[in-house]
């Protein structure tokens, strides 16, 4: 049984499967059962090993939010926790790791109009806790100018969000750039993406793409293509300092 075969059976990226085998991320009990069957493990041992997987999953703080954490996003939160660097381009929204609670609540309410207040609060709490993770990675963030112009949650909420971006940008650990409207067309106008880099140099980068239907993980040559796109978008963007000044000016208009 090869790593590639196992990854295909579970519908995972090869790098994600590698991290599961090396105990770098948690694995769902159902996936453990599938793997054990693939590996030919005796049925008498399967139940015990699946329970071990259930117990191990409790070590991730995010497991406390399983009631509002889709399985496809749970994988991402684990990878985010393991990453040393994340490079993100966003066309419409402030990234979750930089959102204020009020902004996050407005976004979640818009995305899930039928969700109860309790669910919205739980999802907001999860997003805020991701920001406080002691293992939070270094961030390189490029935003389309539309992100700082769209008034999400009302003027007061948006102004507070922009002020938060300025404060975060003045602290270590974040490089923030804006692609101005005047920059014209660029390679990533079709959508947002994140590139996750891990501490182990032999562990290749993974690109994360999200949609209403779930998520997609890209690696290998595909991931390198996104790395090149990100560099191109960075080159089209304003400098960190000029971007922060633009955000300040936008906040004054709210």
Tab-separated table of C-alpha atoms in Angstrom:
chain	number	residue	atom	x	y	z
A	1	UNK	CA	0.000	0.000	0.000
A	2	UNK	CA	1.576	3.260	-1.108
A	3	UNK	CA	1.062	6.700	0.394
A	4	UNK	CA	-0.509	7.871	-2.868
A	5	UNK	CA	-2.992	4.974	-2.863
A	6	UNK	CA	-4.038	5.650	0.732
A	7	UNK	CA	-4.450	9.371	0.013
A	8	UNK	CA	-6.659	8.611	-2.992
A	9	UNK	CA	-8.849	6.253	-0.974
A	10	UNK	CA	-9.479	8.974	1.625
A	11	UNK	CA	-9.768	11.811	-0.884
A	12	UNK	CA	-6.864	13.687	0.711
A	13	UNK	CA	-3.798	15.454	-0.607
A	14	UNK	CA	-0.643	13.334	-0.478
A	15	UNK	CA	1.003	15.818	1.907
A	16	UNK	CA	-1.984	15.679	4.262
A	17	UNK	CA	-1.819	11.876	4.249
A	18	UNK	CA	1.895	12.111	5.031
A	19	UNK	CA	1.180	14.351	8.020
A	20	UNK	CA	-1.418	11.894	9.288
A	21	UNK	CA	1.087	9.025	9.089
A	22	UNK	CA	3.709	11.153	10.869
A	23	UNK	CA	1.248	12.206	13.616
A	24	UNK	CA	1.454	15.876	12.647
A	25	UNK	CA	-2.323	16.312	12.286
A	26	UNK	CA	-5.287	14.455	13.742
A	27	UNK	CA	-7.314	11.980	11.719
A	28	UNK	CA	-11.033	11.282	11.799
A	29	UNK	CA	-12.017	7.922	13.336
A	30	UNK	CA	-13.896	7.002	10.151
A	31	UNK	CA	-10.743	7.561	8.117
A	32	UNK	CA	-8.779	5.434	10.580
A	33	UNK	CA	-11.255	2.611	10.047
A	34	UNK	CA	-10.887	2.922	6.261
A	35	UNK	CA	-7.094	2.909	6.507
A	36	UNK	CA	-7.048	-0.106	8.804
A	37	UNK	CA	-9.167	-2.028	6.317
A	38	UNK	CA	-6.867	-0.953	3.477
A	39	UNK	CA	-3.821	-2.043	5.462
A	40	UNK	CA	-5.369	-5.438	6.221
A	41	UNK	CA	-5.500	-5.007	10.007
A	42	UNK	CA	-7.388	-7.798	11.794
A	43	UNK	CA	-10.998	-6.834	12.544
A	44	UNK	CA	-10.550	-7.597	16.259
A	45	UNK	CA	-8.059	-4.720	16.503
A	46	UNK	CA	-9.994	-2.162	14.473
A	47	UNK	CA	-12.416	-1.003	17.187
A	48	UNK	CA	-9.626	-0.435	19.703
A	49	UNK	CA	-7.510	1.529	17.240
A	50	UNK	CA	-10.477	3.646	16.147
A	51	UNK	CA	-11.046	4.516	19.808
A	52	UNK	CA	-7.394	5.532	20.111
A	53	UNK	CA	-7.998	7.910	17.193
A	54	UNK	CA	-11.051	9.347	18.953
A	55	UNK	CA	-9.026	9.937	22.104
A	56	UNK	CA	-6.127	11.498	20.204
A	57	UNK	CA	-8.424	13.965	18.458
A	58	UNK	CA	-9.349	15.452	21.802
A	59	UNK	CA	-5.830	16.911	22.069
A	60	UNK	CA	-6.609	19.580	19.483
A	61	UNK	CA	-8.295	22.561	21.179
A	62	UNK	CA	-10.544	22.970	18.134
A	63	UNK	CA	-12.231	19.633	18.856
A	64	UNK	CA	-14.322	21.458	21.459
A	65	UNK	CA	-16.054	23.154	18.508
A	66	UNK	CA	-16.970	19.992	16.604
A	67	UNK	CA	-20.634	21.030	16.743
A	68	UNK	CA	-19.919	23.931	14.358
A	69	UNK	CA	-16.708	22.745	12.692
A	70	UNK	CA	-17.267	20.975	9.337
A	71	UNK	CA	-14.941	18.009	8.824
A	72	UNK	CA	-13.436	19.595	5.697
A	73	UNK	CA	-12.515	22.748	7.648
A	74	UNK	CA	-11.291	20.785	10.649
A	75	UNK	CA	-8.416	19.532	8.498
A	76	UNK	CA	-7.519	23.116	7.630
A	77	UNK	CA	-7.517	24.276	11.265
A	78	UNK	CA	-5.118	21.431	12.088
A	79	UNK	CA	-2.836	22.392	9.197
A	80	UNK	CA	-3.045	26.060	10.198
A	81	UNK	CA	-1.954	25.070	13.702
A	82	UNK	CA	1.015	23.120	12.272
A	83	UNK	CA	2.106	25.782	9.754
A	84	UNK	CA	5.029	28.136	10.341
A	85	UNK	CA	4.021	30.570	7.574
A	86	UNK	CA	0.794	31.330	5.739
A	87	UNK	CA	0.549	33.520	2.648
A	88	UNK	CA	-3.001	34.592	1.829
A	89	UNK	CA	-4.646	36.517	-0.982
A	90	UNK	CA	-8.242	37.628	-0.391
A	91	UNK	CA	-10.568	39.216	-2.918
A	92	UNK	CA	-13.599	39.939	-0.715
A	93	UNK	CA	-13.021	39.486	3.026
A	94	UNK	CA	-10.522	40.157	5.774
A	95	UNK	CA	-8.864	36.780	6.572
A	96	UNK	CA	-10.279	34.970	9.582
A	97	UNK	CA	-7.046	35.318	11.580
A	98	UNK	CA	-7.329	39.123	11.350
A	99	UNK	CA	-11.068	39.633	11.846
A	100	UNK	CA	-12.651	41.409	14.803
A	101	UNK	CA	-15.434	39.546	16.578
A	102	UNK	CA	-18.118	41.911	15.245
A	103	UNK	CA	-16.825	41.655	11.671
A	104	UNK	CA	-16.644	37.855	11.951
A	105	UNK	CA	-20.177	37.714	13.319
A	106	UNK	CA	-21.462	39.834	10.418
A	107	UNK	CA	-19.699	37.614	7.860
A	108	UNK	CA	-20.912	34.377	9.435
A	109	UNK	CA	-24.487	35.678	9.697
A	110	UNK	CA	-24.433	36.619	6.006
A	111	UNK	CA	-22.979	33.249	4.974
A	112	UNK	CA	-25.424	31.268	7.149
A	113	UNK	CA	-28.682	33.261	7.215
A	114	UNK	CA	-30.612	30.364	8.769
A	115	UNK	CA	-28.116	29.729	11.579
A	116	UNK	CA	-29.249	30.277	15.151
A	117	UNK	CA	-27.677	32.991	17.264
A	118	UNK	CA	-25.996	30.272	19.318
A	119	UNK	CA	-24.372	28.754	16.226
A	120	UNK	CA	-23.192	32.152	14.997
A	121	UNK	CA	-21.715	32.889	18.426
A	122	UNK	CA	-19.961	29.502	18.516
A	123	UNK	CA	-18.470	29.968	15.057
A	124	UNK	CA	-17.335	33.468	15.992
A	125	UNK	CA	-15.764	32.152	19.189
A	126	UNK	CA	-13.890	29.486	17.219
A	127	UNK	CA	-12.555	32.117	14.812
A	128	UNK	CA	-11.357	34.294	17.692
A	129	UNK	CA	-9.694	31.337	19.398
A	130	UNK	CA	-7.762	30.519	16.210
A	131	UNK	CA	-6.236	33.984	16.519
A	132	UNK	CA	-5.055	33.272	20.073
A	133	UNK	CA	-3.399	29.959	19.197
A	134	UNK	CA	0.145	30.049	20.615
A	135	UNK	CA	1.336	28.304	17.445
A	136	UNK	CA	-0.005	31.095	15.196
A	137	UNK	CA	2.166	31.292	12.064
A	138	UNK	CA	3.857	34.244	10.394
A	139	UNK	CA	1.401	35.881	7.992
A	140	UNK	CA	1.865	37.484	4.583
A	141	UNK	CA	-1.491	38.899	3.536
A	142	UNK	CA	-2.468	40.591	0.280
A	143	UNK	CA	-5.959	42.072	0.055
A	144	UNK	CA	-7.826	43.414	-2.926
A	145	UNK	CA	-8.789	47.045	-2.257
A	146	UNK	CA	-12.445	45.974	-2.301
A	147	UNK	CA	-11.854	44.271	1.067
A	148	UNK	CA	-11.198	47.581	2.821
A	149	UNK	CA	-13.946	49.462	0.954
A	150	UNK	CA	-16.880	47.076	1.428
A	151	UNK	CA	-18.765	48.075	4.596
A	152	UNK	CA	-19.338	44.797	6.453
A	153	UNK	CA	-21.531	44.932	9.555
A	154	UNK	CA	-22.118	48.682	9.333
A	155	UNK	CA	-19.759	51.696	9.456
A	156	UNK	CA	-18.772	51.313	13.130
A	157	UNK	CA	-17.935	47.614	12.750
A	158	UNK	CA	-15.972	48.233	9.563
A	159	UNK	CA	-14.068	51.161	11.051
A	160	UNK	CA	-13.072	49.017	14.043
A	161	UNK	CA	-11.985	46.248	11.660
A	162	UNK	CA	-9.782	48.606	9.659
A	163	UNK	CA	-8.262	50.016	12.844
A	164	UNK	CA	-7.535	46.447	13.933
A	165	UNK	CA	-5.742	45.791	10.624
A	166	UNK	CA	-3.578	48.872	11.159
A	167	UNK	CA	-2.710	47.793	14.706
A	168	UNK	CA	-1.880	44.239	13.614
A	169	UNK	CA	0.245	45.527	10.729
A	170	UNK	CA	2.343	47.594	13.129
A	171	UNK	CA	3.163	44.512	15.227
A	172	UNK	CA	5.658	41.783	14.244
A	173	UNK	CA	4.471	38.660	12.463
A	174	UNK	CA	2.342	40.257	9.740
A	175	UNK	CA	3.140	41.701	6.326
A	176	UNK	CA	0.054	43.380	4.864
A	177	UNK	CA	-0.391	44.694	1.323
A	178	UNK	CA	-3.287	46.080	-0.699
A	179	UNK	CA	-3.780	45.623	-4.445
A	180	UNK	CA	-5.306	48.988	-5.421
A	181	UNK	CA	-8.091	49.281	-7.952
A	182	UNK	CA	-5.674	51.140	-10.207
A	183	UNK	CA	-3.402	48.089	-10.467
A	184	UNK	CA	-5.652	46.638	-13.148
A	185	UNK	CA	-5.900	42.934	-13.974
A	186	UNK	CA	-3.770	40.387	-12.117
A	187	UNK	CA	-3.486	36.555	-12.067
A	188	UNK	CA	-5.664	35.910	-9.011
A	189	UNK	CA	-8.760	37.939	-9.770
A	190	UNK	CA	-10.684	34.653	-9.974
A	191	UNK	CA	-10.467	33.881	-6.269
A	192	UNK	CA	-8.831	33.748	-2.862
A	193	UNK	CA	-6.260	31.206	-1.722
A	194	UNK	CA	-3.848	30.437	1.111
A	195	UNK	CA	-0.383	28.866	0.931
A	196	UNK	CA	0.665	26.984	4.063
A	197	UNK	CA	4.368	26.388	4.711
A	198	UNK	CA	5.551	24.003	7.422
A	199	UNK	CA	8.651	23.980	9.659
A	200	UNK	CA	10.070	20.763	8.223
A	201	UNK	CA	11.775	21.601	4.928
A	202	UNK	CA	10.928	18.177	3.500
A	203	UNK	CA	7.231	18.868	4.138
A	204	UNK	CA	6.027	20.615	0.940
A	205	UNK	CA	3.716	23.650	0.917
A	206	UNK	CA	-0.019	23.111	0.587
A	207	UNK	CA	-2.459	25.492	-1.081
A	208	UNK	CA	-5.930	25.755	0.414
A	209	UNK	CA	-8.941	26.762	-1.702
A	210	UNK	CA	-12.387	27.146	-0.141
A	211	UNK	CA	-15.856	27.185	-1.683
A	212	UNK	CA	-19.455	26.774	-0.557
A	213	UNK	CA	-19.137	23.061	-1.342
A	214	UNK	CA	-16.052	22.446	0.790
A	215	UNK	CA	-12.324	22.708	0.276
A	216	UNK	CA	-9.562	21.729	-2.107
A	217	UNK	CA	-5.908	21.138	-1.249
A	218	UNK	CA	-3.284	21.605	-3.947
A	219	UNK	CA	0.318	20.446	-3.705
A	220	UNK	CA	3.341	19.722	-5.874
A	221	UNK	CA	3.542	21.594	-9.177
A	222	UNK	CA	0.062	22.997	-8.616
A	223	UNK	CA	1.127	24.529	-5.310
A	224	UNK	CA	4.231	26.034	-6.890
A	225	UNK	CA	2.018	27.692	-9.505
A	226	UNK	CA	0.124	29.425	-6.701
A	227	UNK	CA	3.409	30.493	-5.098
A	228	UNK	CA	4.308	32.214	-8.372
A	229	UNK	CA	0.875	33.822	-8.575
A	230	UNK	CA	1.213	35.124	-5.024
A	231	UNK	CA	4.572	36.698	-5.821
A	232	UNK	CA	3.077	38.359	-8.896
A	233	UNK	CA	0.182	39.737	-6.844
A	234	UNK	CA	2.614	40.984	-4.186
A	235	UNK	CA	4.551	42.833	-6.880
A	236	UNK	CA	1.331	44.494	-8.101
A	237	UNK	CA	0.354	45.530	-4.570
A	238	UNK	CA	1.307	48.623	-2.615
A	239	UNK	CA	4.132	48.370	-0.103
A	240	UNK	CA	3.342	47.446	3.499
A	241	UNK	CA	3.673	51.076	4.608
A	242	UNK	CA	1.585	52.497	1.754
A	243	UNK	CA	-1.047	49.811	2.335
A	244	UNK	CA	-1.347	50.680	6.025
A	245	UNK	CA	-1.767	54.352	5.117
A	246	UNK	CA	-4.511	53.450	2.630
A	247	UNK	CA	-6.313	51.433	5.309
A	248	UNK	CA	-6.084	54.393	7.699
A	249	UNK	CA	-7.600	56.675	5.074
A	250	UNK	CA	-10.390	54.189	4.406
A	251	UNK	CA	-11.172	53.993	8.138
A	252	UNK	CA	-11.630	57.773	8.262
A	253	UNK	CA	-14.403	57.553	5.668
A	254	UNK	CA	-16.473	55.117	7.725
